[in-house]
Tab-separated table of C-alpha atoms in Angstrom:
chain	number	residue	atom	x	y	z
A	1	MET	CA	35.572	47.660	-6.319
A	2	SER	CA	32.685	45.213	-6.693
A	3	ARG	CA	30.075	47.818	-5.477
A	4	ALA	CA	30.652	50.349	-7.554
A	5	LEU	CA	30.817	47.763	-10.289
A	6	GLY	CA	27.491	46.705	-9.682
A	7	PRO	CA	25.637	49.636	-10.941
A	8	PHE	CA	27.852	49.989	-14.070
A	9	THR	CA	27.189	46.096	-15.250
A	10	ALA	CA	23.710	46.607	-14.658
A	11	VAL	CA	22.762	49.662	-16.752
A	12	LEU	CA	25.058	47.459	-19.522
A	13	GLY	CA	23.423	44.418	-18.762
A	14	ARG	CA	19.800	46.735	-18.952
A	15	ASP	CA	20.368	48.444	-21.956
A	16	LEU	CA	22.058	45.619	-23.857
A	17	LEU	CA	18.575	43.586	-23.299
A	18	LEU	CA	16.921	46.882	-24.515
A	19	ALA	CA	19.045	46.634	-27.710
A	20	TRP	CA	18.264	43.714	-28.140
A	21	ARG	CA	14.866	43.862	-27.472
A	22	GLY	CA	14.452	46.542	-29.785
A	23	ARG	CA	16.538	45.194	-32.153
A	24	ALA	CA	14.539	46.928	-35.269
A	25	ASP	CA	15.825	49.801	-34.279
A	26	VAL	CA	19.557	48.638	-34.227
A	27	LEU	CA	18.971	47.385	-37.950
A	28	VAL	CA	17.634	50.252	-39.271
A	29	THR	CA	21.074	52.452	-38.086
A	30	LEU	CA	22.848	49.267	-39.688
A	31	ALA	CA	20.905	49.105	-42.629
A	32	PHE	CA	21.231	52.627	-43.753
A	33	PHE	CA	24.661	52.476	-43.197
A	34	VAL	CA	24.951	49.713	-45.638
A	35	VAL	CA	22.432	51.471	-48.190
A	36	VAL	CA	24.319	54.599	-48.026
A	37	VAL	CA	27.801	52.894	-48.704
A	38	CYS	CA	25.993	51.271	-51.838
A	39	LEU	CA	24.703	54.538	-53.660
A	40	PHE	CA	28.058	55.836	-54.212
A	41	PRO	CA	28.691	53.459	-57.085
A	42	PHE	CA	25.376	53.973	-58.415
A	43	GLY	CA	26.402	58.219	-57.981
A	44	VAL	CA	29.875	58.214	-59.292
A	45	GLY	CA	30.200	55.107	-61.355
A	46	ALA	CA	31.239	51.755	-61.846
A	47	GLU	CA	35.327	52.940	-62.630
A	48	PRO	CA	37.270	50.808	-60.228
A	49	ASN	CA	39.938	53.250	-59.782
A	50	GLN	CA	37.587	55.947	-58.670
A	51	LEU	CA	35.844	53.774	-56.130
A	52	ARG	CA	38.675	52.137	-54.596
A	53	ALA	CA	40.041	55.590	-54.189
A	54	ILE	CA	36.945	56.938	-52.838
A	55	ALA	CA	36.032	53.979	-50.180
A	56	PRO	CA	37.102	55.193	-47.580
A	57	GLY	CA	35.967	58.000	-47.390
A	58	VAL	CA	32.832	57.306	-47.967
A	59	LEU	CA	32.928	54.076	-45.311
A	60	TRP	CA	33.831	56.676	-42.936
A	61	VAL	CA	31.136	59.426	-44.037
A	62	ALA	CA	28.293	56.739	-43.984
A	63	ALA	CA	29.566	55.376	-40.341
A	64	LEU	CA	29.181	58.998	-39.147
A	65	LEU	CA	25.902	59.497	-40.426
A	66	SER	CA	24.598	56.148	-39.138
A	67	THR	CA	26.200	56.933	-35.817
A	68	LEU	CA	24.264	60.336	-35.752
A	69	LEU	CA	21.123	58.830	-36.733
A	70	SER	CA	20.829	56.893	-33.294
A	71	LEU	CA	21.965	59.127	-31.105
A	72	HIS	CA	18.920	61.085	-29.825
A	73	ARG	CA	17.951	57.248	-28.523
A	74	LEU	CA	20.869	57.366	-25.878
A	75	PHE	CA	19.336	59.465	-23.421
A	76	ALA	CA	15.359	60.009	-24.626
A	77	GLN	CA	13.746	57.146	-23.419
A	78	ASP	CA	15.433	57.034	-19.918
A	79	HIS	CA	14.108	61.025	-19.795
A	80	ALA	CA	11.059	60.234	-20.699
A	81	ASP	CA	10.510	57.923	-18.292
A	82	GLY	CA	12.301	58.673	-15.559
A	83	THR	CA	14.941	56.438	-14.822
A	84	LEU	CA	17.174	59.181	-15.590
A	85	GLU	CA	16.238	60.813	-12.484
A	86	GLN	CA	16.434	57.895	-10.639
A	87	LEU	CA	19.853	57.021	-12.302
A	88	LEU	CA	20.862	60.367	-11.071
A	89	LEU	CA	19.603	59.342	-7.770
A	90	THR	CA	22.050	56.409	-7.120
A	91	PRO	CA	24.700	57.192	-4.314
A	92	GLU	CA	27.705	56.150	-6.838
A	93	PRO	CA	29.027	58.443	-9.249
A	94	THR	CA	27.622	59.745	-12.307
A	95	VAL	CA	30.329	58.804	-14.906
A	96	LEU	CA	30.239	55.176	-13.926
A	97	TRP	CA	26.435	54.141	-15.118
A	98	VAL	CA	26.935	57.344	-17.796
A	99	VAL	CA	30.162	55.418	-19.214
A	100	ALA	CA	27.797	51.877	-19.009
A	101	LYS	CA	25.450	53.277	-21.286
A	102	ILE	CA	27.507	54.439	-24.109
A	103	CYS	CA	29.275	51.670	-24.140
A	104	ALA	CA	26.268	49.548	-24.884
A	105	HIS	CA	25.174	51.612	-27.114
A	106	TRP	CA	28.628	51.173	-29.278
A	107	ILE	CA	28.114	47.399	-28.572
A	108	ALA	CA	24.486	47.875	-30.151
A	109	THR	CA	25.553	50.437	-33.147
A	110	GLY	CA	29.262	50.828	-33.101
A	111	LEU	CA	30.208	47.585	-33.302
A	112	PRO	CA	28.110	46.215	-35.992
A	113	LEU	CA	29.601	48.966	-38.537
A	114	VAL	CA	32.836	47.579	-37.751
A	115	VAL	CA	31.701	44.095	-38.183
A	116	VAL	CA	30.152	44.965	-41.896
A	117	ALA	CA	32.494	47.795	-42.966
A	118	PRO	CA	34.942	44.645	-44.275
A	119	GLY	CA	32.271	43.248	-46.781
A	120	LEU	CA	31.458	46.635	-47.768
A	121	ALA	CA	34.974	47.581	-48.539
A	122	LEU	CA	34.980	44.315	-51.028
A	123	LEU	CA	32.504	46.464	-53.448
A	124	PHE	CA	34.588	49.107	-53.742
A	125	ASP	CA	37.699	46.685	-54.289
A	126	VAL	CA	39.824	48.115	-51.496
A	127	GLU	CA	42.577	45.518	-51.759
A	128	GLN	CA	43.050	42.889	-48.754
A	129	GLY	CA	45.669	44.399	-46.659
A	130	ALA	CA	44.192	47.510	-45.890
A	131	LEU	CA	40.970	45.559	-44.964
A	132	GLY	CA	42.801	45.357	-41.647
A	133	VAL	CA	43.665	49.170	-41.624
A	134	LEU	CA	39.613	49.978	-41.922
A	135	ILE	CA	38.558	47.330	-39.240
A	136	LEU	CA	40.901	49.075	-36.856
A	137	SER	CA	40.404	52.655	-37.724
A	138	LEU	CA	36.433	51.733	-37.007
A	139	ALA	CA	37.238	50.268	-33.759
A	140	LEU	CA	39.037	53.051	-32.620
A	141	GLY	CA	37.044	55.935	-34.318
A	142	THR	CA	33.263	54.659	-33.587
A	143	PRO	CA	33.761	54.706	-29.829
A	144	ILE	CA	35.135	58.244	-30.045
A	145	LEU	CA	31.760	59.409	-32.513
A	146	ALA	CA	29.571	57.523	-29.475
A	147	LEU	CA	31.034	59.722	-26.682
A	148	LEU	CA	31.417	62.593	-27.924
A	149	GLY	CA	27.506	62.242	-29.609
A	150	ALA	CA	26.802	61.787	-26.221
A	151	VAL	CA	27.716	65.081	-24.524
A	152	GLY	CA	25.418	66.370	-27.918
A	153	ALA	CA	22.432	63.955	-27.097
A	154	ALA	CA	22.793	64.735	-22.924
A	155	LEU	CA	23.289	68.673	-23.754
A	156	THR	CA	20.225	68.443	-26.241
A	157	LEU	CA	17.771	66.483	-24.224
A	158	GLY	CA	14.084	67.454	-24.065
A	159	LEU	CA	15.015	70.109	-26.467
A	160	ARG	CA	12.129	70.757	-28.940
A	161	GLY	CA	13.756	70.009	-32.319
A	162	GLY	CA	16.895	68.285	-30.538
A	163	GLY	CA	17.868	65.818	-33.325
A	164	MET	CA	18.969	68.741	-35.591
A	165	LEU	CA	20.284	70.623	-33.178
A	166	LEU	CA	22.580	67.955	-32.145
A	167	ALA	CA	23.326	66.622	-35.946
A	168	LEU	CA	24.686	70.587	-35.949
A	169	LEU	CA	26.157	70.240	-32.805
A	170	VAL	CA	28.560	67.266	-32.910
A	171	LEU	CA	29.249	66.709	-36.405
A	172	PRO	CA	32.127	69.652	-36.635
A	173	LEU	CA	33.354	67.234	-33.216
A	174	PHE	CA	33.726	64.558	-35.693
A	175	VAL	CA	35.778	66.464	-38.475
A	176	PRO	CA	39.351	65.267	-37.024
A	177	VAL	CA	37.556	61.412	-36.603
A	178	LEU	CA	36.845	61.703	-40.397
A	179	ILE	CA	40.183	62.941	-41.155
A	180	PHE	CA	42.165	60.678	-38.936
A	181	GLY	CA	40.028	57.567	-39.625
A	182	ALA	CA	39.739	57.651	-43.584
A	183	GLY	CA	43.311	58.999	-43.604
A	184	ALA	CA	44.349	56.051	-42.115
A	185	VAL	CA	43.547	53.477	-44.825
A	186	ASP	CA	45.107	56.276	-47.159
A	187	ALA	CA	47.492	56.590	-45.902
A	188	TYR	CA	48.761	53.155	-45.687
A	189	LEU	CA	47.680	52.145	-49.439
A	190	SER	CA	50.134	55.209	-50.456
A	191	GLY	CA	52.778	53.301	-48.651
A	192	VAL	CA	53.355	56.100	-45.423
A	193	GLY	CA	51.696	53.219	-43.077
A	194	ALA	CA	48.753	53.820	-40.886
A	195	GLN	CA	50.835	53.814	-37.307
A	196	ALA	CA	50.711	57.917	-37.377
A	197	HIS	CA	46.753	57.833	-37.555
A	198	LEU	CA	45.895	55.042	-35.632
A	199	LEU	CA	48.094	56.381	-32.635
A	200	LEU	CA	46.550	59.306	-32.947
A	201	LEU	CA	43.116	57.967	-32.922
A	202	SER	CA	43.889	56.024	-29.990
A	203	GLY	CA	44.817	58.851	-27.964
A	204	GLY	CA	41.922	60.826	-28.993
A	205	LEU	CA	39.631	57.581	-28.034
A	206	LEU	CA	41.190	57.862	-24.276
A	207	ALA	CA	41.138	61.609	-24.116
A	208	THR	CA	37.068	61.249	-25.152
A	209	LEU	CA	37.261	58.621	-23.316
A	210	ALA	CA	37.960	60.325	-20.053
A	211	LEU	CA	36.740	64.156	-20.610
A	212	ALA	CA	33.181	62.857	-22.166
A	213	PRO	CA	31.468	61.064	-19.329
A	214	LEU	CA	31.856	63.666	-17.413
A	215	ALA	CA	30.773	66.348	-19.688
A	216	CYS	CA	28.028	64.360	-20.275
A	217	ALA	CA	27.158	63.759	-16.864
A	218	ALA	CA	27.113	67.646	-15.971
A	219	ALA	CA	24.704	67.881	-18.945
A	220	LEU	CA	21.900	65.256	-17.864
A	221	ARG	CA	21.690	66.821	-14.717
A	222	ILE	CA	21.034	70.069	-15.974
A	223	ALA	CA	18.603	68.334	-18.642
A	224	VAL	CA	16.857	66.992	-15.276
A	225	GLU	CA	16.368	69.864	-13.247
B	1	MET	CA	17.019	63.879	10.372
B	2	LEU	CA	16.265	66.602	7.391
B	3	TYR	CA	16.773	69.869	7.609
B	4	ALA	CA	15.441	72.876	4.745
B	5	ASN	CA	16.868	75.917	5.697
B	6	ASP	CA	15.142	79.257	3.926
B	7	LEU	CA	14.467	77.471	0.397
B	8	ALA	CA	13.240	79.812	-1.810
B	9	CYS	CA	12.371	78.152	-5.918
B	10	VAL	CA	11.353	80.135	-8.805
B	11	LYS	CA	9.840	79.191	-11.711
B	12	GLY	CA	11.052	80.835	-14.522
B	13	ASP	CA	10.286	84.464	-13.871
B	14	ARG	CA	7.507	82.962	-10.998
B	15	PRO	CA	8.300	82.923	-7.168
B	16	LEU	CA	7.122	79.685	-6.124
B	17	PHE	CA	8.000	80.526	-2.281
B	18	ARG	CA	10.596	81.980	-0.149
B	19	GLY	CA	11.495	81.574	3.070
B	20	LEU	CA	10.542	78.124	3.604
B	21	SER	CA	12.090	75.860	6.107
B	22	VAL	CA	11.520	71.954	6.006
B	23	ARG	CA	11.888	69.432	9.593
B	24	VAL	CA	11.919	66.182	9.053
B	25	ALA	CA	12.681	64.319	12.295
B	26	PRO	CA	13.373	60.410	12.513
B	27	GLY	CA	9.678	58.512	12.676
B	28	GLU	CA	7.790	62.107	11.167
B	29	LEU	CA	5.681	61.942	7.962
B	30	LEU	CA	5.592	64.946	6.471
B	31	ARG	CA	2.680	65.805	4.177
B	32	VAL	CA	3.256	68.401	1.352
B	33	ALA	CA	0.044	70.314	1.058
B	34	GLY	CA	-1.134	72.759	-1.320
B	35	PRO	CA	-3.032	73.240	-4.743
B	36	ASN	CA	-1.969	72.635	-8.370
B	37	GLY	CA	1.334	74.613	-9.368
B	38	TYR	CA	1.977	75.706	-5.542
B	39	GLY	CA	5.190	73.818	-6.277
B	40	LYS	CA	4.909	70.787	-4.323
B	41	THR	CA	6.928	68.628	-6.864
B	42	SER	CA	9.469	71.610	-6.805
B	43	LEU	CA	9.845	71.786	-3.308
B	44	LEU	CA	10.521	67.256	-3.512
B	45	ARG	CA	13.013	67.664	-6.371
B	46	ILE	CA	15.004	69.923	-4.439
B	47	LEU	CA	14.576	68.200	-1.076
B	48	CYS	CA	16.049	65.560	-3.458
B	49	GLY	CA	18.997	67.516	-4.800
B	50	LEU	CA	17.384	66.803	-7.967
B	51	ALA	CA	17.144	70.328	-9.009
B	52	MET	CA	18.953	73.564	-7.019
B	53	PRO	CA	17.055	76.084	-4.720
B	54	GLU	CA	17.096	79.187	-5.548
B	55	SER	CA	18.428	80.120	-2.363
B	56	GLY	CA	19.264	77.688	0.940
B	57	GLU	CA	20.359	74.819	2.025
B	58	ILE	CA	19.505	71.460	2.541
B	59	ARG	CA	21.021	69.359	5.451
B	60	TRP	CA	21.410	65.700	5.612
B	61	ASN	CA	22.306	64.746	9.478
B	62	ASP	CA	23.683	68.561	9.994
B	63	VAL	CA	25.709	67.921	6.304
B	64	PRO	CA	24.585	69.827	3.418
B	65	ILE	CA	23.521	67.280	1.148
B	66	ASN	CA	26.129	68.710	-2.143
B	67	ARG	CA	29.026	68.242	0.085
B	68	ASP	CA	28.151	64.884	0.796
B	69	ARG	CA	26.007	63.676	-1.795
B	70	GLU	CA	27.389	59.878	-1.718
B	71	SER	CA	25.803	58.925	2.259
B	72	TYR	CA	22.596	61.561	1.297
B	73	HIS	CA	21.592	59.348	-1.833
B	74	ARG	CA	22.558	56.311	0.312
B	75	SER	CA	19.479	56.986	2.868
B	76	LEU	CA	17.172	58.450	-0.034
B	77	LEU	CA	14.479	56.569	-1.803
B	78	TYR	CA	12.382	59.052	-4.066
B	79	LEU	CA	9.140	58.131	-6.397
B	80	GLY	CA	8.721	60.791	-8.884
B	81	HIS	CA	6.083	61.864	-10.924
B	82	ALA	CA	6.677	59.252	-13.423
B	83	PRO	CA	7.099	55.595	-12.972
B	84	ALA	CA	10.243	54.697	-14.153
B	85	LEU	CA	9.518	51.911	-16.001
B	86	ASN	CA	10.758	51.296	-19.801
B	87	ASP	CA	8.016	49.302	-21.177
B	88	LEU	CA	10.054	46.870	-23.148
B	89	LEU	CA	10.653	45.239	-19.450
B	90	SER	CA	8.942	43.169	-17.382
B	91	PRO	CA	7.658	44.235	-13.819
B	92	LEU	CA	10.493	41.869	-12.595
B	93	GLU	CA	13.282	42.606	-15.099
B	94	ASN	CA	12.755	46.732	-14.411
B	95	LEU	CA	12.187	46.225	-9.869
B	96	ARG	CA	15.486	44.496	-10.222
B	97	PHE	CA	17.276	47.366	-12.196
B	98	ALA	CA	16.112	50.082	-9.450
B	99	CYS	CA	17.442	48.016	-7.221
B	100	SER	CA	20.679	47.157	-8.787
B	101	SER	CA	21.388	50.484	-10.249
B	102	GLY	CA	21.205	52.331	-7.151
B	103	GLY	CA	23.565	50.672	-5.812
B	104	ASP	CA	22.004	47.261	-3.522
B	105	LYS	CA	22.188	43.914	-3.599
B	106	ILE	CA	18.386	42.411	-4.505
B	107	ASP	CA	18.057	38.507	-3.974
B	108	GLU	CA	15.485	37.525	-7.123
B	109	ASP	CA	13.074	35.948	-4.972
B	110	ALA	CA	12.682	39.546	-2.432
B	111	CYS	CA	11.565	41.234	-5.967
B	112	ILE	CA	9.014	38.551	-6.754
B	113	ASP	CA	7.797	38.459	-3.151
B	114	ALA	CA	7.539	42.084	-3.489
B	115	LEU	CA	5.327	42.406	-6.459
B	116	VAL	CA	3.502	39.148	-5.407
B	117	ARG	CA	2.274	41.564	-2.262
B	118	ILE	CA	1.586	44.462	-4.468
B	119	GLY	CA	-0.850	42.798	-5.739
B	120	LEU	CA	1.108	41.950	-9.321
B	121	ALA	CA	1.372	37.530	-9.410
B	122	GLN	CA	-0.195	37.482	-12.577
B	123	GLN	CA	1.852	40.302	-14.391
B	124	LEU	CA	5.357	39.030	-13.482
B	125	ASP	CA	6.739	38.442	-16.510
B	126	LEU	CA	4.423	40.817	-18.757
B	127	PRO	CA	6.456	43.537	-20.615
B	128	ALA	CA	5.112	46.828	-18.782
B	129	ARG	CA	3.610	48.338	-21.573
B	130	VAL	CA	0.733	46.392	-21.604
B	131	LEU	CA	0.393	47.261	-17.736
B	132	SER	CA	-2.665	49.887	-16.523
B	133	GLN	CA	-1.175	53.036	-14.925
B	134	GLY	CA	-2.414	51.800	-11.365
B	135	GLN	CA	-0.375	48.775	-12.258
B	136	ARG	CA	2.487	50.869	-13.487
B	137	ARG	CA	2.068	53.164	-10.493
B	138	ARG	CA	2.636	49.637	-8.283
B	139	VAL	CA	6.225	48.742	-9.421
B	140	GLY	CA	7.882	51.417	-8.536
B	141	LEU	CA	5.772	51.421	-5.275
B	142	ALA	CA	6.730	47.878	-4.546
B	143	ARG	CA	10.422	49.442	-3.906
B	144	LEU	CA	9.004	50.557	-0.451
B	145	PHE	CA	8.989	46.708	0.621
B	146	LEU	CA	12.239	45.976	-0.418
B	147	GLU	CA	14.362	49.666	0.931
B	148	ALA	CA	13.206	49.911	4.335
B	149	ASP	CA	16.349	50.533	5.462
B	150	ARG	CA	16.792	53.752	3.517
B	151	LYS	CA	15.984	56.291	5.832
B	152	LEU	CA	13.828	58.857	3.899
B	153	TRP	CA	11.593	57.835	1.784
B	154	ILE	CA	10.495	60.978	-0.380
B	155	LEU	CA	6.766	60.094	-2.681
B	156	ASP	CA	5.263	62.764	-5.327
B	157	GLU	CA	1.489	61.490	-5.231
B	158	PRO	CA	2.046	58.000	-4.083
B	159	PHE	CA	-1.812	57.317	-3.995
B	160	THR	CA	-2.395	58.528	-7.635
B	161	ALA	CA	-4.049	55.720	-9.673
B	162	LEU	CA	-3.962	53.009	-6.601
B	163	ASP	CA	-7.935	51.666	-5.452
B	164	VAL	CA	-8.746	51.215	-1.469
B	165	ALA	CA	-6.980	48.204	-1.542
B	166	ALA	CA	-3.779	49.237	-1.736
B	167	VAL	CA	-3.964	52.324	-0.351
B	168	ALA	CA	-4.577	50.954	3.203
B	169	ASP	CA	-1.572	48.703	2.230
B	170	LEU	CA	0.427	51.878	1.335
B	171	THR	CA	-0.242	53.774	3.875
B	172	ALA	CA	0.381	50.679	6.645
B	173	THR	CA	3.686	50.120	5.088
B	174	LEU	CA	4.399	54.026	5.572
B	175	SER	CA	3.528	54.239	9.559
B	176	GLU	CA	5.419	51.205	10.170
B	177	HIS	CA	8.463	52.190	7.988
B	178	CYS	CA	8.021	55.694	10.591
B	179	ALA	CA	7.499	53.830	13.913
B	180	ALA	CA	10.627	52.375	13.051
B	181	GLY	CA	12.571	55.373	12.851
B	182	GLY	CA	12.455	56.364	8.874
B	183	MET	CA	10.993	59.864	8.024
B	184	VAL	CA	8.826	59.995	4.321
B	185	VAL	CA	8.040	63.264	2.964
B	186	LEU	CA	5.003	62.744	0.580
B	187	THR	CA	2.163	64.967	-1.742
B	188	THR	CA	-1.081	63.783	-1.852
B	189	HIS	CA	-5.059	65.285	-2.977
B	190	GLN	CA	-6.419	62.324	-0.594
B	191	ASP	CA	-6.705	61.879	2.308
B	192	ALA	CA	-5.190	58.992	3.450
B	193	PRO	CA	-6.069	56.900	6.365
B	194	PHE	CA	-2.789	56.773	8.492
B	195	ALA	CA	-2.785	55.344	11.993
B	196	LYS	CA	-0.990	58.754	13.459
B	197	PRO	CA	-1.816	61.982	11.501
B	198	PRO	CA	0.863	63.561	9.301
B	199	THR	CA	2.234	66.611	9.887
B	200	VAL	CA	0.858	69.003	7.189
B	201	LEU	CA	3.350	71.583	5.035
B	202	ASP	CA	0.835	74.191	3.261
B	203	LEU	CA	2.674	75.905	0.523
B	204	ALA	CA	-0.473	78.040	-0.151
B	205	GLU	CA	0.328	79.469	3.279
B	206	VAL	CA	4.141	80.609	2.338
B	207	ALA	CA	3.594	80.946	-1.430
B	208	CYS	CA	5.030	84.444	-2.935
């Protein structure tokens, strides 16, 4: 067991260290999220009721776009410098270090969004009780975005114009996450309760956690060949 | 023992070689020769299991490698064209990651010794982006000092960008590995001073 965890922790630790050393990239993603969210009140006007109504959707769409912004970096550097070949030649299962990479990527790019989202929600005058639901929905939803996005990133690896293709490929797949993520906060505010939405998100997370790394590993093998 | 039978490789529409058999026995050093574009790197990548041959089969200790990938890759060390270095990490961090991600427990002191031996004592903690081409190459090659228990070494142009002293040290290491029952497959355009002349496989002779 500990032998199998060796490569997992090695990849996780290295990617987190790299994210720290290249933290400007991480901050750009976060700044993008903040700026996009802040643009909406200027665009639609400062009517509190209207802002309150659009807040969950705006936050979720912005989270989705900023996730997209950093996705192409997930495997590109390792592909270019040959690290990916070396990782594919390790005796341990490919899925193991693929999960470690996605995990590190989410900690560097997804987790900061979850942390700053409640602050931004206050700008939209979202009521205090809904903040918890918002955090929970993002905490469950952004890992799904990272996992699905990783499959897209692996499939478009090394292609010309891969970034654009990646967006076209994964954005439709993000739609259910958007619906249930933003819907969770709306459901709470309308008094229905967010439990159903959050359970569906949890289920989605477990399903993608089980399947996406397999697809990702297969796509990486093809990309390297 | 590594045995490949009836390998064929096609790049795009163009067949590179067909009906190629490779046999590497313990203690043997095989040099894959041939002009540029004759499929030397493609052959090495096929032998590693990174690419699939158009036809044919590769066996490691009489087991096809796609049936027991794990034990094959546990015995294999491949150093390709790209040095697998991340520019933001130091040579020491790169080397430690290369070993630990491969599932090998290598302690820090052994990594430092290997880097000092290959001539990077001054660059241990510098980010890899300030290294020269030859120094980048050496970081990858330092793994050879650490992973002698991996029986099969497949090296793609290991002598590129190295100075004369480094080439001599490297050939000595390769000969030592073979003498200890290891196997080496390499490509090179240079005439390296091996103690025992290597077996040569000339791809120009089997080209389509």
